Amino acid sequence: MRLFSTMSGPQSRPGRFLPGWGWTILLLVLPAVLAGCHRGQPPLADTKPPEVFYTLPVSMTVTDYENYSGQTAAINSIDIRARVSGYLEEVRFQEGMNVQKGDVLFVIDPRPYKDALDQAQADSNQAEANLGVAQTSLKLAQSTLDIDLKAGKAITELQLSQDRAAVDTNQAQVKAAQATIKVKAAAAQTAQRNLDWTQVTSPVTGRIGKRNEDPGNLVMADMTVLTNIVQLDPIYVY
């Protein structure tokens, strides 16, 4: 197909010259471009240095340790028994609590043992009084013998023999009274100890278990296990 131009006059060569309106646009844009090239860089933002946390070194002793699986066992496990018989009056602990050596755990009715102590102390006092009487009688018998010996022939041998027998008898009574005092004192000590044992105390520091008897029950000396205590310090580890 052939194309015919309707324009008259000589044909221009495309791409060699700008048309008039192109020069006009170029002159308008060029100053803006040049101004942009000479514009300075925008100022940098004022930034603060980052905050840094630090610690100072410390010199100290560090103990190395390792974790292992194992089993533990109490070094002591003690059954708590009553040392005297009687009716249980009080329980002074909570199951599973830690107790100290000497803590009162149970109280047994102390009244019978208090009566026994009073009787033993009265017997001991009576024995001491009897010793005093025997010593006085011995002094009197010895004094009588001494007087009769000084009298010489005025006193018969029979009387002197009776005086000597009285001295011997009173000496024996003094020794018997002294022995009785020891027996009564020992009985009083036993009664005091039994009274003290009505308060059942912890023999060690540790953790107490379940109580086996409630207040009101009769417990027997050296037979009834009232509870159990395990000692946790120190402790075995396997």
Short mmCIF file of C-alpha atoms in Angstrom, two decimals:
data_model
loop_
_atom_site.label_atom_id
_atom_site.label_comp_id
_atom_site.label_asym_id
_atom_site.label_seq_id
_atom_site.Cartn_x
_atom_site.Cartn_y
_atom_site.Cartn_z
CA MET A 1 0.00 0.00 0.00
CA ARG A 2 1.34 3.42 -0.81
CA LEU A 3 0.98 6.44 1.45
CA PHE A 4 0.74 9.90 0.08
CA SER A 5 1.51 12.98 2.11
CA THR A 6 -0.93 15.85 1.97
CA MET A 7 1.70 18.34 3.26
CA SER A 8 3.17 20.66 0.72
CA GLY A 9 6.74 22.00 0.62
CA PRO A 10 10.06 20.31 1.25
CA GLN A 11 10.21 17.39 3.75
CA SER A 12 12.24 17.81 6.98
CA ARG A 13 14.64 15.19 8.28
CA PRO A 14 13.29 13.69 11.50
CA GLY A 15 15.54 13.59 14.67
CA ARG A 16 18.08 16.26 13.61
CA PHE A 17 16.47 19.46 15.00
CA LEU A 18 14.01 20.15 17.84
CA PRO A 19 10.83 21.87 16.91
CA GLY A 20 10.25 25.33 18.34
CA TRP A 21 8.01 24.27 21.15
CA GLY A 22 10.65 21.71 22.31
CA TRP A 23 13.17 24.47 22.83
CA THR A 24 10.67 26.34 24.86
CA ILE A 25 10.10 23.39 27.23
CA LEU A 26 13.83 22.74 27.53
CA LEU A 27 14.52 26.34 28.55
CA LEU A 28 11.82 26.14 31.21
CA VAL A 29 12.97 22.82 32.74
CA LEU A 30 16.75 23.28 32.61
CA PRO A 31 17.03 25.91 35.42
CA ALA A 32 15.04 23.67 37.79
CA VAL A 33 17.29 20.72 37.01
CA LEU A 34 20.43 22.75 37.59
CA ALA A 35 19.06 24.11 40.88
CA GLY A 36 18.33 20.58 42.05
CA CYS A 37 21.87 19.47 41.27
CA HIS A 38 23.39 22.23 43.41
CA ARG A 39 21.00 21.74 46.41
CA GLY A 40 22.82 20.61 49.63
CA GLN A 41 22.29 17.27 51.39
CA PRO A 42 19.51 17.28 54.04
CA PRO A 43 20.81 17.44 57.64
CA LEU A 44 21.20 14.12 59.45
CA ALA A 45 18.84 13.33 62.29
CA ASP A 46 20.23 13.95 65.79
CA THR A 47 20.61 10.36 67.13
CA LYS A 48 21.74 9.48 70.67
CA PRO A 49 24.19 6.65 71.30
CA PRO A 50 22.48 3.37 72.29
CA GLU A 51 22.13 2.58 75.99
CA VAL A 52 24.42 -0.27 77.05
CA PHE A 53 24.03 -2.27 80.27
CA TYR A 54 27.08 -3.79 81.90
CA THR A 55 28.22 -5.37 85.18
CA LEU A 56 31.53 -5.28 86.94
CA PRO A 57 33.40 -8.56 87.51
CA VAL A 58 33.24 -10.00 91.03
CA SER A 59 35.77 -12.34 92.60
CA MET A 60 34.10 -15.09 94.65
CA THR A 61 34.34 -18.77 95.51
CA VAL A 62 32.00 -20.96 93.49
CA THR A 63 31.25 -24.53 94.54
CA ASP A 64 30.95 -26.99 91.70
CA TYR A 65 28.15 -29.49 92.05
CA GLU A 66 26.54 -32.24 90.04
CA ASN A 67 22.95 -33.47 89.95
CA TYR A 68 22.40 -37.19 90.34
CA SER A 69 19.37 -39.38 90.84
CA GLY A 70 19.33 -41.15 94.18
CA GLN A 71 17.39 -42.29 97.21
CA THR A 72 17.42 -40.85 100.71
CA ALA A 73 16.93 -42.54 104.07
CA ALA A 74 16.69 -41.16 107.58
CA ILE A 75 19.74 -41.73 109.75
CA ASN A 76 17.46 -42.59 112.70
CA SER A 77 13.88 -43.82 112.86
CA ILE A 78 12.57 -43.98 116.42
CA ASP A 79 9.36 -45.48 117.78
CA ILE A 80 8.05 -43.34 120.63
CA ARG A 81 6.70 -45.46 123.49
CA ALA A 82 5.28 -44.59 126.88
CA ARG A 83 7.63 -45.33 129.79
CA VAL A 84 4.80 -45.42 132.33
CA SER A 85 1.30 -46.78 132.07
CA GLY A 86 -1.76 -44.57 132.28
CA TYR A 87 -4.53 -42.81 130.44
CA LEU A 88 -3.47 -40.44 127.68
CA GLU A 89 -4.55 -36.87 128.42
CA GLU A 90 -2.97 -34.65 125.74
CA VAL A 91 -1.38 -34.78 122.29
CA ARG A 92 0.79 -31.71 121.71
CA PHE A 93 1.85 -31.98 118.07
CA GLN A 94 0.47 -31.97 114.55
CA GLU A 95 1.17 -34.98 112.37
CA GLY A 96 4.02 -34.35 109.93
CA MET A 97 5.48 -31.35 111.76
CA ASN A 98 9.13 -30.88 112.69
CA VAL A 99 9.87 -31.28 116.39
CA GLN A 100 12.89 -30.40 118.49
CA LYS A 101 14.69 -32.63 120.95
CA GLY A 102 12.96 -32.33 124.32
CA ASP A 103 9.58 -31.16 122.97
CA VAL A 104 6.61 -32.59 124.89
CA LEU A 105 4.61 -34.84 122.53
CA PHE A 106 2.12 -36.61 124.85
CA VAL A 107 0.90 -36.14 128.42
CA ILE A 108 -0.23 -39.14 130.48
CA ASP A 109 -2.49 -38.57 133.51
CA PRO A 110 0.07 -37.56 136.18
CA ARG A 111 -2.18 -37.73 139.26
CA PRO A 112 -1.43 -41.31 140.37
CA TYR A 113 2.29 -40.66 140.02
CA LYS A 114 2.05 -37.37 141.89
CA ASP A 115 0.36 -39.20 144.76
CA ALA A 116 3.09 -41.86 144.72
CA LEU A 117 5.76 -39.16 144.87
CA ASP A 118 4.07 -37.47 147.81
CA GLN A 119 3.92 -40.79 149.66
CA ALA A 120 7.58 -41.56 148.92
CA GLN A 121 8.67 -38.14 150.12
CA ALA A 122 6.64 -38.56 153.31
CA ASP A 123 8.26 -41.96 153.95
CA SER A 124 11.68 -40.42 153.39
CA ASN A 125 10.93 -37.66 155.87
CA GLN A 126 9.72 -40.24 158.41
CA ALA A 127 12.91 -42.24 157.97
CA GLU A 128 15.00 -39.16 158.66
CA ALA A 129 12.96 -38.48 161.79
CA ASN A 130 13.48 -42.07 162.97
CA LEU A 131 17.20 -41.65 162.45
CA GLY A 132 17.16 -38.61 164.69
CA VAL A 133 15.37 -40.54 167.44
CA ALA A 134 17.80 -43.46 167.14
CA GLN A 135 20.81 -41.15 167.34
CA THR A 136 19.38 -39.47 170.46
CA SER A 137 18.77 -42.86 172.11
CA LEU A 138 22.30 -43.92 171.25
CA LYS A 139 23.77 -40.80 172.85
CA LEU A 140 21.71 -41.41 176.01
CA ALA A 141 22.76 -45.07 176.22
CA GLN A 142 26.40 -44.15 175.67
CA SER A 143 26.18 -41.46 178.35
CA THR A 144 24.66 -43.91 180.83
CA LEU A 145 27.40 -46.42 180.16
CA ASP A 146 30.09 -43.79 180.65
CA ILE A 147 28.58 -42.71 183.99
CA ASP A 148 28.33 -46.29 185.25
CA LEU A 149 31.90 -47.02 184.23
CA LYS A 150 33.10 -44.04 186.23
CA ALA A 151 31.13 -45.22 189.26
CA GLY A 152 33.45 -48.19 189.59
CA LYS A 153 32.48 -50.83 192.15
CA ALA A 154 29.25 -49.01 192.92
CA ILE A 155 27.76 -50.46 189.71
CA THR A 156 27.35 -54.15 189.28
CA GLU A 157 28.60 -56.06 186.26
CA LEU A 158 25.01 -56.87 185.38
CA GLN A 159 24.17 -53.18 185.13
CA LEU A 160 27.23 -52.52 182.99
CA SER A 161 26.26 -55.39 180.71
CA GLN A 162 22.79 -53.92 180.31
CA ASP A 163 24.29 -50.51 179.56
CA ARG A 164 26.56 -52.00 176.89
CA ALA A 165 23.62 -53.91 175.38
CA ALA A 166 21.58 -50.70 175.22
CA VAL A 167 24.42 -48.95 173.39
CA ASP A 168 24.73 -51.81 170.89
CA THR A 169 20.97 -51.85 170.32
CA ASN A 170 20.82 -48.14 169.68
CA GLN A 171 23.80 -48.29 167.33
CA ALA A 172 21.99 -50.97 165.32
CA GLN A 173 18.86 -48.82 165.25
CA VAL A 174 20.88 -45.87 163.94
CA LYS A 175 22.34 -47.99 161.13
CA ALA A 176 18.89 -49.35 160.30
CA ALA A 177 17.47 -45.84 160.18
CA GLN A 178 20.29 -44.73 157.89
CA ALA A 179 19.62 -47.66 155.56
CA THR A 180 15.91 -46.90 155.60
CA ILE A 181 16.63 -43.32 154.59
CA LYS A 182 18.56 -44.56 151.54
CA VAL A 183 15.72 -46.88 150.57
CA LYS A 184 13.09 -44.18 150.98
CA ALA A 185 15.21 -41.65 149.08
CA ALA A 186 15.58 -44.11 146.20
CA ALA A 187 11.82 -44.68 146.21
CA ALA A 188 11.25 -40.93 146.10
CA GLN A 189 13.64 -40.62 143.15
CA THR A 190 11.81 -43.41 141.33
CA ALA A 191 8.47 -41.75 142.01
CA GLN A 192 9.82 -38.43 140.73
CA ARG A 193 11.16 -40.10 137.60
CA ASN A 194 7.84 -41.82 136.93
CA LEU A 195 6.06 -38.50 137.33
CA ASP A 196 8.47 -36.91 134.85
CA TRP A 197 7.81 -39.73 132.39
CA THR A 198 4.12 -38.85 132.25
CA GLN A 199 5.32 -36.18 129.80
CA VAL A 200 6.53 -38.08 126.73
CA THR A 201 9.24 -36.00 125.04
CA SER A 202 11.05 -36.24 121.71
CA PRO A 203 14.49 -37.87 122.03
CA VAL A 204 15.77 -36.28 118.78
CA THR A 205 15.14 -33.40 116.42
CA GLY A 206 13.26 -34.60 113.35
CA ARG A 207 9.90 -35.03 111.66
CA ILE A 208 7.07 -36.72 113.51
CA GLY A 209 4.65 -39.11 111.88
CA LYS A 210 1.10 -40.26 112.56
CA ARG A 211 -0.13 -40.55 116.13
CA ASN A 212 -1.33 -44.02 117.00
CA GLU A 213 -3.32 -43.22 120.15
CA ASP A 214 -5.93 -40.57 120.91
CA PRO A 215 -6.54 -38.88 124.27
CA GLY A 216 -8.52 -41.07 126.65
CA ASN A 217 -6.92 -44.35 125.62
CA LEU A 218 -4.93 -46.47 128.06
CA VAL A 219 -1.27 -46.78 127.11
CA MET A 220 1.08 -49.38 128.54
CA ALA A 221 4.65 -48.76 129.60
CA ASP A 222 7.28 -49.88 127.05
CA MET A 223 4.61 -51.54 124.89
CA THR A 224 2.36 -48.96 123.24
CA VAL A 225 3.95 -47.25 120.21
CA LEU A 226 2.54 -43.73 120.30
CA THR A 227 4.17 -42.36 117.13
CA ASN A 228 7.39 -42.40 115.09
CA ILE A 229 10.07 -39.76 114.50
CA VAL A 230 12.65 -39.75 111.69
CA GLN A 231 15.84 -37.76 112.02
CA LEU A 232 16.50 -35.80 108.80
CA ASP A 233 19.76 -34.04 109.66
CA PRO A 234 22.08 -35.66 108.78
CA ILE A 235 20.53 -38.00 106.21
CA TYR A 236 21.71 -40.97 104.15
CA VAL A 237 21.77 -40.66 100.33
CA TYR A 238 22.14 -43.75 98.12
#
